[in-house]
Amino acid sequence: MRIGLISDTHQPAERRTLWDEIHSVFKGVDLILHAGDIVIPAVLDWLEEIAPVVAARGNNDHGWDDPRMREVQSLDVDGLRLAMIHIMRPEDRPIDDLKRRYLGGAHADVMITGDTHVERLDYREGVLQINPGSPTLPHHRSTRLGTVGLLEIGGGSLEARIVRL
């Protein structure tokens, strides 16, 4: 299964849709996980033109609701437990502390987060941590092309990467 990872789209007012580069990178994915700060619901609809979407609510996603969005998302994919939440700071805390504080102690093989706008790909204490950064406002700088992530899961293997747009 190929999964597109995206976070912190903060859809700029001057853009009517997401960057075309996002569509190119996500072409052929089976699922898209948005780790929050979607800001406008249309972003989920645009992404769903590519593949089904599951989203975590970000701290800037207020005043609207969507059935694809929850505070914390948990998915089982090919025997692996994926957990997604917008804010998990500081990300470098011990994994068990992060699980207790943000996941109610639940097990996770992969933790997907957002909020920082800074891409992260780290494997520690038996858990893959990935933050795809922001495709539109990388590192909280100006509106420009940033990063997204890709996960490939299957046959007992897990491969993850950050893609610079």
Coordinates of C-alpha atoms in Angstrom, one line a residue, residues 51-149:
A51 CA -7.2 8.9 -3.2
P52 CA -9.3 8.4 -0.1
V53 CA -8.4 10.9 2.7
V54 CA -8.1 10.5 6.5
A55 CA -7.2 13.6 8.5
A56 CA -6.3 14.7 12.0
R57 CA -7.7 18.0 13.3
G58 CA -5.1 20.7 13.6
N59 CA -5.1 23.7 15.9
N60 CA -6.1 25.9 13.0
D61 CA -9.0 23.6 11.9
H62 CA -11.8 25.3 13.9
G63 CA -15.3 26.4 13.0
W64 CA -15.9 23.4 10.7
D65 CA -16.1 19.6 10.9
D66 CA -15.7 16.8 8.4
P67 CA -16.3 13.0 8.8
R68 CA -12.8 12.3 7.5
M69 CA -11.3 14.2 10.4
R70 CA -10.6 13.3 14.1
E71 CA -8.3 14.5 16.8
V72 CA -6.3 11.3 16.7
Q73 CA -6.5 8.7 13.9
S74 CA -5.4 5.1 14.2
L75 CA -5.2 2.7 11.3
D76 CA -4.1 -0.9 10.9
V77 CA -2.2 -1.4 7.6
D78 CA -0.7 -4.8 6.7
G79 CA -0.2 -5.6 10.4
L80 CA 1.3 -2.2 11.3
R81 CA -0.5 0.3 13.6
L82 CA -0.3 3.9 12.3
A83 CA -1.2 6.7 14.6
M84 CA -1.7 10.3 13.5
I85 CA -2.1 13.4 15.5
H86 CA -1.4 17.1 14.7
I87 CA 0.7 18.2 17.7
M88 CA 3.2 15.9 19.4
R89 CA 5.8 18.2 21.0
P90 CA 8.6 17.9 21.6
E91 CA 8.9 15.0 19.1
D92 CA 12.2 13.9 20.5
R93 CA 10.7 12.9 23.9
P94 CA 11.0 9.2 24.8
I95 CA 8.5 7.2 22.6
D96 CA 6.7 5.7 25.6
D97 CA 6.1 9.3 26.9
L98 CA 4.7 10.4 23.6
K99 CA 2.4 7.3 23.5
R100 CA 1.1 8.0 27.0
R101 CA 0.6 11.7 26.5
Y102 CA -0.8 11.8 23.0
L103 CA -2.1 8.3 22.2
G104 CA -3.6 7.3 25.6
G105 CA -0.8 4.7 25.9
A106 CA -1.9 2.9 22.7
H107 CA 0.7 1.0 20.6
A108 CA 1.9 2.6 17.4
D109 CA 4.5 1.3 14.9
V110 CA 4.3 4.6 13.0
M111 CA 3.6 8.0 14.4
I112 CA 2.6 10.7 11.9
T113 CA 2.5 14.3 13.1
G114 CA 2.4 17.9 11.8
D115 CA 2.4 21.3 13.4
T116 CA 6.1 22.2 13.2
H117 CA 6.2 22.7 9.4
V118 CA 9.6 21.0 9.6
E119 CA 10.0 17.6 8.0
R120 CA 11.2 14.7 10.2
L121 CA 11.9 11.1 9.5
D122 CA 13.3 9.2 12.4
Y123 CA 13.3 5.5 13.5
R124 CA 13.8 5.1 17.2
E125 CA 12.7 2.8 20.0
G126 CA 11.1 0.6 17.4
V127 CA 8.8 3.3 16.1
L128 CA 9.0 5.3 12.8
Q129 CA 8.2 9.0 13.4
I130 CA 7.4 11.0 10.4
N131 CA 6.4 14.6 10.0
P132 CA 5.9 15.5 6.3
G133 CA 6.5 19.2 7.0
S134 CA 4.4 21.6 5.0
P135 CA 3.9 21.7 1.2
T136 CA 2.9 25.4 1.2
L137 CA 4.6 27.1 4.2
P138 CA 7.8 25.1 4.9
H139 CA 9.7 25.9 8.1
H140 CA 7.1 28.7 8.7
R141 CA 8.8 30.9 6.1
S142 CA 7.1 32.3 3.0
T143 CA 4.5 30.6 0.8
R144 CA 6.4 28.4 -1.6
L145 CA 6.9 24.7 -2.4
G146 CA 7.8 22.6 0.6
T147 CA 7.6 18.9 1.4
V148 CA 5.3 15.9 1.7
G149 CA 5.9 12.3 2.7

